[in-house]
Amino acid sequence: MKLGKITDEAFNKVPEELKDVFKGSKDERMGLTITKELATHIKKHEHYKIDPRSSNIPLMPEDLDLIPTLWRSPDRVTTDPKHPEGPVFELDTSDGGVLRLPIIKIGNTITTGTLYK
């Protein structure tokens, strides 16, 4: 799933010290790619076994549908010592949870290692 380049709305919420994560080789903004393997991993909830946060609540299938909204129009973009490689996009959900999408830059690709709530 290719979600396109970071929007101005999202980029403006990125902490100043992490904005370079989104710069490509020609100083243009990079886009987010979520692989089929990652989507399967998220769907199977395997990441809860290794994530240290006791406050996690299970993802629902409709939460996965919110990934494009989370990427393009997050409520917040934060730094997180547990994910020092990049910013964490956050979106408040109607069930009182917060979807969290940590962003990682690998070479010329922006991706994520997980999605949790």
Tab-separated table of N, CA and C in Angstrom:
chain	number	residue	atom	x	y	z
A	1	MET	N	0.847	-1.156	0.000
A	1	MET	CA	0.000	0.000	0.000
A	1	MET	C	0.901	1.229	0.000
A	2	LYS	N	0.795	2.029	-1.036
A	2	LYS	CA	1.554	3.278	-1.114
A	2	LYS	C	0.605	4.421	-0.787
A	3	LEU	N	0.915	5.129	0.282
A	3	LEU	CA	0.014	6.172	0.762
A	3	LEU	C	0.411	7.576	0.340
A	4	GLY	N	1.439	7.694	-0.470
A	4	GLY	CA	1.827	9.002	-0.967
A	4	GLY	C	2.680	9.800	0.002
A	5	LYS	N	3.094	10.962	-0.472
A	5	LYS	CA	3.964	11.834	0.316
A	5	LYS	C	3.219	12.396	1.513
A	6	ILE	N	3.973	12.726	2.537
A	6	ILE	CA	3.393	13.330	3.729
A	6	ILE	C	2.703	14.632	3.346
A	7	THR	N	1.516	14.841	3.885
A	7	THR	CA	0.755	16.050	3.574
A	7	THR	C	1.324	17.236	4.352
A	8	ASP	N	0.998	18.439	3.891
A	8	ASP	CA	1.418	19.638	4.623
A	8	ASP	C	0.842	19.621	6.033
A	9	GLU	N	-0.416	19.185	6.160
A	9	GLU	CA	-1.071	19.147	7.472
A	9	GLU	C	-0.283	18.270	8.445
A	10	ALA	N	0.120	17.092	8.002
A	10	ALA	CA	0.887	16.185	8.859
A	10	ALA	C	2.306	16.703	9.078
A	11	PHE	N	2.958	17.162	8.024
A	11	PHE	CA	4.348	17.628	8.122
A	11	PHE	C	4.478	18.784	9.111
A	12	ASN	N	3.490	19.655	9.140
A	12	ASN	CA	3.528	20.789	10.063
A	12	ASN	C	3.436	20.363	11.521
A	13	LYS	N	2.948	19.153	11.786
A	13	LYS	CA	2.838	18.633	13.154
A	13	LYS	C	4.072	17.847	13.593
A	14	VAL	N	4.974	17.545	12.661
A	14	VAL	CA	6.185	16.788	12.982
A	14	VAL	C	7.131	17.675	13.791
A	15	PRO	N	7.652	17.161	14.915
A	15	PRO	CA	8.638	17.942	15.674
A	15	PRO	C	9.818	18.329	14.775
A	16	GLU	N	10.270	19.543	14.939
A	16	GLU	CA	11.321	20.113	14.086
A	16	GLU	C	12.531	19.180	13.945
A	17	GLU	N	12.952	18.566	15.040
A	17	GLU	CA	14.150	17.717	15.017
A	17	GLU	C	13.951	16.413	14.247
A	18	LEU	N	12.725	16.099	13.828
A	18	LEU	CA	12.458	14.857	13.090
A	18	LEU	C	12.016	15.089	11.645
A	19	LYS	N	11.953	16.323	11.222
A	19	LYS	CA	11.490	16.619	9.860
A	19	LYS	C	12.398	16.023	8.785
A	20	ASP	N	13.699	15.870	9.085
A	20	ASP	CA	14.627	15.310	8.093
A	20	ASP	C	14.299	13.871	7.725
A	21	VAL	N	13.569	13.166	8.574
A	21	VAL	CA	13.178	11.783	8.278
A	21	VAL	C	12.421	11.715	6.953
A	22	PHE	N	11.714	12.777	6.606
A	22	PHE	CA	10.857	12.771	5.429
A	22	PHE	C	11.505	13.327	4.165
A	23	LYS	N	12.767	13.737	4.255
A	23	LYS	CA	13.444	14.303	3.090
A	23	LYS	C	14.100	13.215	2.257
A	24	GLY	N	13.804	13.245	0.972
A	24	GLY	CA	14.410	12.311	0.037
A	24	GLY	C	15.727	12.851	-0.493
A	25	SER	N	16.269	12.190	-1.496
A	25	SER	CA	17.583	12.547	-2.035
A	25	SER	C	17.604	13.930	-2.691
A	26	LYS	N	16.477	14.399	-3.184
A	26	LYS	CA	16.426	15.714	-3.833
A	26	LYS	C	15.667	16.718	-2.972
A	27	ASP	N	15.708	16.517	-1.641
A	27	ASP	CA	15.011	17.368	-0.681
A	27	ASP	C	13.496	17.386	-0.877
A	28	GLU	N	12.969	16.405	-1.621
A	28	GLU	CA	11.519	16.325	-1.732
A	28	GLU	C	11.004	15.399	-0.638
A	29	ARG	N	9.764	15.575	-0.263
A	29	ARG	CA	9.184	14.750	0.790
A	29	ARG	C	8.914	13.334	0.288
A	30	MET	N	9.162	12.385	1.166
A	30	MET	CA	8.982	10.983	0.810
A	30	MET	C	7.590	10.499	1.208
A	31	GLY	N	7.157	9.397	0.584
A	31	GLY	CA	5.849	8.819	0.867
A	31	GLY	C	5.955	7.569	1.730
A	32	LEU	N	4.858	7.185	2.347
A	32	LEU	CA	4.785	6.018	3.216
A	32	LEU	C	4.387	4.791	2.415
A	33	THR	N	5.086	3.685	2.629
A	33	THR	CA	4.759	2.408	2.012
A	33	THR	C	4.524	1.384	3.115
A	34	ILE	N	3.395	0.693	3.054
A	34	ILE	CA	3.103	-0.391	3.983
A	34	ILE	C	3.040	-1.670	3.169
A	35	THR	N	3.936	-2.600	3.489
A	35	THR	CA	4.018	-3.846	2.733
A	35	THR	C	2.895	-4.805	3.118
A	36	LYS	N	2.645	-5.771	2.266
A	36	LYS	CA	1.652	-6.797	2.543
A	36	LYS	C	2.035	-7.580	3.796
A	37	GLU	N	3.327	-7.829	3.960
A	37	GLU	CA	3.807	-8.569	5.129
A	37	GLU	C	3.511	-7.799	6.415
A	38	LEU	N	3.720	-6.501	6.377
A	38	LEU	CA	3.462	-5.682	7.552
A	38	LEU	C	1.967	-5.643	7.866
A	39	ALA	N	1.138	-5.494	6.834
A	39	ALA	CA	-0.314	-5.469	7.051
A	39	ALA	C	-0.783	-6.787	7.662
A	40	THR	N	-0.226	-7.897	7.206
A	40	THR	CA	-0.570	-9.209	7.769
A	40	THR	C	-0.115	-9.293	9.218
A	41	HIS	N	1.086	-8.812	9.489
A	41	HIS	CA	1.626	-8.795	10.855
A	41	HIS	C	0.714	-7.999	11.785
A	42	ILE	N	0.307	-6.824	11.353
A	42	ILE	CA	-0.561	-5.973	12.159
A	42	ILE	C	-1.899	-6.668	12.396
A	43	LYS	N	-2.452	-7.256	11.345
A	43	LYS	CA	-3.759	-7.897	11.425
A	43	LYS	C	-3.764	-9.075	12.399
A	44	LYS	N	-2.637	-9.765	12.497
A	44	LYS	CA	-2.553	-10.931	13.384
A	44	LYS	C	-2.255	-10.546	14.828
A	45	HIS	N	-2.018	-9.268	15.089
A	45	HIS	CA	-1.775	-8.765	16.443
A	45	HIS	C	-0.501	-9.326	17.078
A	46	GLU	N	0.419	-9.852	16.294
A	46	GLU	CA	1.632	-10.453	16.850
A	46	GLU	C	2.480	-9.432	17.601
A	47	HIS	N	2.402	-8.178	17.233
A	47	HIS	CA	3.245	-7.163	17.842
A	47	HIS	C	2.903	-6.899	19.299
A	48	TYR	N	1.731	-7.282	19.753
A	48	TYR	CA	1.395	-7.061	21.159
A	48	TYR	C	2.267	-7.894	22.082
A	49	LYS	N	2.768	-9.014	21.609
A	49	LYS	CA	3.610	-9.881	22.441
A	49	LYS	C	4.950	-9.224	22.749
A	50	ILE	N	5.426	-8.358	21.872
A	50	ILE	CA	6.737	-7.754	22.077
A	50	ILE	C	6.666	-6.283	22.491
A	51	ASP	N	5.507	-5.652	22.350
A	51	ASP	CA	5.390	-4.245	22.710
A	51	ASP	C	5.250	-4.124	24.220
A	52	PRO	N	6.099	-3.334	24.876
A	52	PRO	CA	6.099	-3.253	26.335
A	52	PRO	C	4.950	-2.459	26.940
A	53	ARG	N	4.133	-1.815	26.150
A	53	ARG	CA	3.092	-0.962	26.701
A	53	ARG	C	1.920	-1.804	27.217
A	54	SER	N	1.662	-1.712	28.505
A	54	SER	CA	0.563	-2.471	29.098
A	54	SER	C	-0.787	-1.847	28.783
A	55	SER	N	-0.774	-0.626	28.271
A	55	SER	CA	-2.029	0.067	27.995
A	55	SER	C	-2.604	-0.251	26.615
A	56	ASN	N	-1.919	-1.089	25.828
A	56	ASN	CA	-2.435	-1.422	24.495
A	56	ASN	C	-3.791	-2.093	24.584
A	57	ILE	N	-4.679	-1.758	23.645
A	57	ILE	CA	-5.936	-2.473	23.514
A	57	ILE	C	-5.975	-3.075	22.121
A	58	PRO	N	-6.721	-4.166	21.936
A	58	PRO	CA	-6.707	-4.851	20.639
A	58	PRO	C	-7.167	-3.967	19.487
A	59	LEU	N	-6.528	-4.158	18.364
A	59	LEU	CA	-6.943	-3.478	17.148
A	59	LEU	C	-8.192	-4.157	16.604
A	60	MET	N	-9.050	-3.371	16.018
A	60	MET	CA	-10.225	-3.888	15.340
A	60	MET	C	-9.965	-3.787	13.836
A	61	PRO	N	-10.626	-4.601	13.008
A	61	PRO	CA	-10.405	-4.514	11.554
A	61	PRO	C	-10.592	-3.101	11.009
A	62	GLU	N	-11.556	-2.365	11.548
A	62	GLU	CA	-11.787	-0.997	11.053
A	62	GLU	C	-10.643	-0.043	11.400
A	63	ASP	N	-9.831	-0.395	12.410
A	63	ASP	CA	-8.673	0.430	12.738
A	63	ASP	C	-7.665	0.440	11.594
A	64	LEU	N	-7.525	-0.694	10.919
A	64	LEU	CA	-6.597	-0.759	9.787
A	64	LEU	C	-7.040	0.172	8.664
A	65	ASP	N	-8.343	0.353	8.532
A	65	ASP	CA	-8.866	1.257	7.506
A	65	ASP	C	-8.520	2.716	7.794
A	66	LEU	N	-8.130	3.014	9.029
A	66	LEU	CA	-7.795	4.386	9.406
A	66	LEU	C	-6.339	4.758	9.120
A	67	ILE	N	-5.527	3.802	8.663
A	67	ILE	CA	-4.115	4.102	8.403
A	67	ILE	C	-3.946	5.268	7.427
A	68	PRO	N	-4.669	5.324	6.300
A	68	PRO	CA	-4.499	6.486	5.420
A	68	PRO	C	-4.844	7.818	6.109
A	69	THR	N	-5.902	7.835	6.923
A	69	THR	CA	-6.263	9.053	7.655
A	69	THR	C	-5.195	9.405	8.675
A	70	LEU	N	-4.707	8.394	9.379
A	70	LEU	CA	-3.642	8.594	10.364
A	70	LEU	C	-2.403	9.182	9.709
A	71	TRP	N	-2.048	8.721	8.525
A	71	TRP	CA	-0.878	9.209	7.792
A	71	TRP	C	-1.093	10.626	7.263
A	72	ARG	N	-2.269	10.895	6.715
A	72	ARG	CA	-2.498	12.181	6.052
A	72	ARG	C	-2.993	13.285	6.981
A	73	SER	N	-3.702	12.896	8.051
A	73	SER	CA	-4.324	13.897	8.909
A	73	SER	C	-4.297	13.451	10.377
A	74	PRO	N	-3.099	13.283	10.943
A	74	PRO	CA	-3.014	12.830	12.329
A	74	PRO	C	-3.481	13.917	13.302
A	75	ASP	N	-3.922	13.478	14.475
A	75	ASP	CA	-4.251	14.456	15.514
A	75	ASP	C	-2.981	15.047	16.106
A	76	ARG	N	-1.949	14.217	16.215
A	76	ARG	CA	-0.657	14.643	16.760
A	76	ARG	C	0.461	13.852	16.087
A	77	VAL	N	1.645	14.449	16.094
A	77	VAL	CA	2.869	13.734	15.712
A	77	VAL	C	3.842	13.998	16.849
A	78	THR	N	4.297	12.919	17.495
A	78	THR	CA	5.101	13.060	18.701
A	78	THR	C	6.451	12.362	18.569
A	79	THR	N	7.304	12.637	19.528
A	79	THR	CA	8.536	11.868	19.674
A	79	THR	C	8.257	10.830	20.763
A	80	ASP	N	8.962	9.719	20.708
A	80	ASP	CA	8.751	8.662	21.684
A	80	ASP	C	10.078	7.950	21.914
A	81	PRO	N	10.583	7.934	23.145
A	81	PRO	CA	11.863	7.271	23.417
A	81	PRO	C	11.852	5.779	23.076
A	82	LYS	N	10.675	5.169	23.046
A	82	LYS	CA	10.591	3.746	22.696
A	82	LYS	C	10.686	3.540	21.180
A	83	HIS	N	10.543	4.627	20.414
A	83	HIS	CA	10.672	4.590	18.952
A	83	HIS	C	11.560	5.757	18.513
A	84	PRO	N	12.845	5.744	18.888
A	84	PRO	CA	13.714	6.897	18.629
A	84	PRO	C	14.069	7.109	17.157
A	85	GLU	N	13.752	6.132	16.304
A	85	GLU	CA	14.147	6.242	14.899
A	85	GLU	C	13.292	7.214	14.094
A	86	GLY	N	12.189	7.677	14.661
A	86	GLY	CA	11.362	8.611	13.919
A	86	GLY	C	10.145	9.034	14.704
A	87	PRO	N	9.312	9.869	14.093
A	87	PRO	CA	8.116	10.367	14.774
A	87	PRO	C	7.047	9.283	14.884
A	88	VAL	N	6.102	9.513	15.781
A	88	VAL	CA	4.965	8.617	15.958
A	88	VAL	C	3.704	9.425	15.649
A	89	PHE	N	2.944	8.958	14.651
A	89	PHE	CA	1.700	9.613	14.270
A	89	PHE	C	0.595	9.059	15.163
A	90	GLU	N	-0.257	9.953	15.691
A	90	GLU	CA	-1.333	9.537	16.589
A	90	GLU	C	-2.677	10.044	16.087
A	91	LEU	N	-3.697	9.175	16.259
A	91	LEU	CA	-5.063	9.524	15.864
A	91	LEU	C	-6.005	9.021	16.946
A	92	ASP	N	-6.825	9.918	17.494
A	92	ASP	CA	-7.820	9.533	18.488
A	92	ASP	C	-8.943	8.772	17.786
A	93	THR	N	-9.388	7.660	18.397
A	93	THR	CA	-10.442	6.846	17.794
A	93	THR	C	-11.752	7.026	18.569
A	94	SER	N	-12.843	6.690	17.928
A	94	SER	CA	-14.160	6.895	18.531
A	94	SER	C	-14.406	6.013	19.750
A	95	ASP	N	-13.628	4.936	19.923
A	95	ASP	CA	-13.817	4.065	21.083
A	95	ASP	C	-12.934	4.469	22.262
A	96	GLY	N	-12.325	5.650	22.187
A	96	GLY	CA	-11.509	6.157	23.285
A	96	GLY	C	-10.047	5.769	23.211
A	97	GLY	N	-9.653	5.055	22.186
A	97	GLY	CA	-8.259	4.662	22.019
A	97	GLY	C	-7.475	5.690	21.222
A	98	VAL	N	-6.190	5.425	21.082
A	98	VAL	CA	-5.311	6.263	20.268
A	98	VAL	C	-4.515	5.325	19.371
A	99	LEU	N	-4.707	5.445	18.065
A	99	LEU	CA	-3.886	4.685	17.126
A	99	LEU	C	-2.521	5.337	17.069
A	100	ARG	N	-1.472	4.524	17.115
A	100	ARG	CA	-0.102	5.050	17.091
A	100	ARG	C	0.652	4.352	15.964
A	101	LEU	N	1.256	5.130	15.080
A	101	LEU	CA	1.985	4.622	13.927
A	101	LEU	C	3.407	5.171	13.964
A	102	PRO	N	4.381	4.373	14.467
A	102	PRO	CA	5.769	4.842	14.477
A	102	PRO	C	6.356	4.794	13.063
A	103	ILE	N	7.011	5.850	12.672
A	103	ILE	CA	7.583	5.974	11.332
A	103	ILE	C	9.083	5.688	11.376
A	104	ILE	N	9.550	4.929	10.381
A	104	ILE	CA	10.965	4.579	10.265
A	104	ILE	C	11.427	4.905	8.849
A	105	LYS	N	12.629	5.458	8.727
A	105	LYS	CA	13.218	5.683	7.411
A	105	LYS	C	14.280	4.616	7.185
A	106	ILE	N	14.114	3.854	6.117
A	106	ILE	CA	15.087	2.825	5.742
A	106	ILE	C	15.542	3.157	4.331
A	107	GLY	N	16.759	3.676	4.213
A	107	GLY	CA	17.255	4.088	2.903
A	107	GLY	C	16.386	5.186	2.329
A	108	ASN	N	15.783	4.918	1.176
A	108	ASN	CA	14.913	5.899	0.531
A	108	ASN	C	13.442	5.545	0.690
A	109	THR	N	13.118	4.829	1.762
A	109	THR	CA	11.739	4.421	2.004
A	109	THR	C	11.303	4.845	3.397
A	110	ILE	N	10.076	5.325	3.487
A	110	ILE	CA	9.448	5.595	4.771
A	110	ILE	C	8.469	4.457	5.004
A	111	THR	N	8.579	3.815	6.166
A	111	THR	CA	7.679	2.705	6.485
A	111	THR	C	7.409	2.720	7.982
A	112	THR	N	6.820	1.667	8.472
A	112	THR	CA	6.555	1.512	9.897
A	112	THR	C	6.807	0.079	10.283
A	113	GLY	N	7.067	-0.145	11.559
A	113	GLY	CA	7.281	-1.493	12.028
A	113	GLY	C	6.041	-2.086	12.644
A	114	THR	N	5.063	-1.224	12.980
A	114	THR	CA	3.879	-1.696	13.659
A	114	THR	C	2.798	-0.623	13.676
A	115	LEU	N	1.653	-1.001	14.150
A	115	LEU	CA	0.547	-0.098	14.422
A	115	LEU	C	-0.069	-0.603	15.709
A	116	TYR	N	-0.303	0.277	16.655
A	116	TYR	CA	-0.925	-0.189	17.892
A	116	TYR	C	-1.864	0.874	18.432
A	117	LYS	N	-2.656	0.445	19.435
A	117	LYS	CA	-3.716	1.300	19.974
A	117	LYS	C	-3.650	1.242	21.492
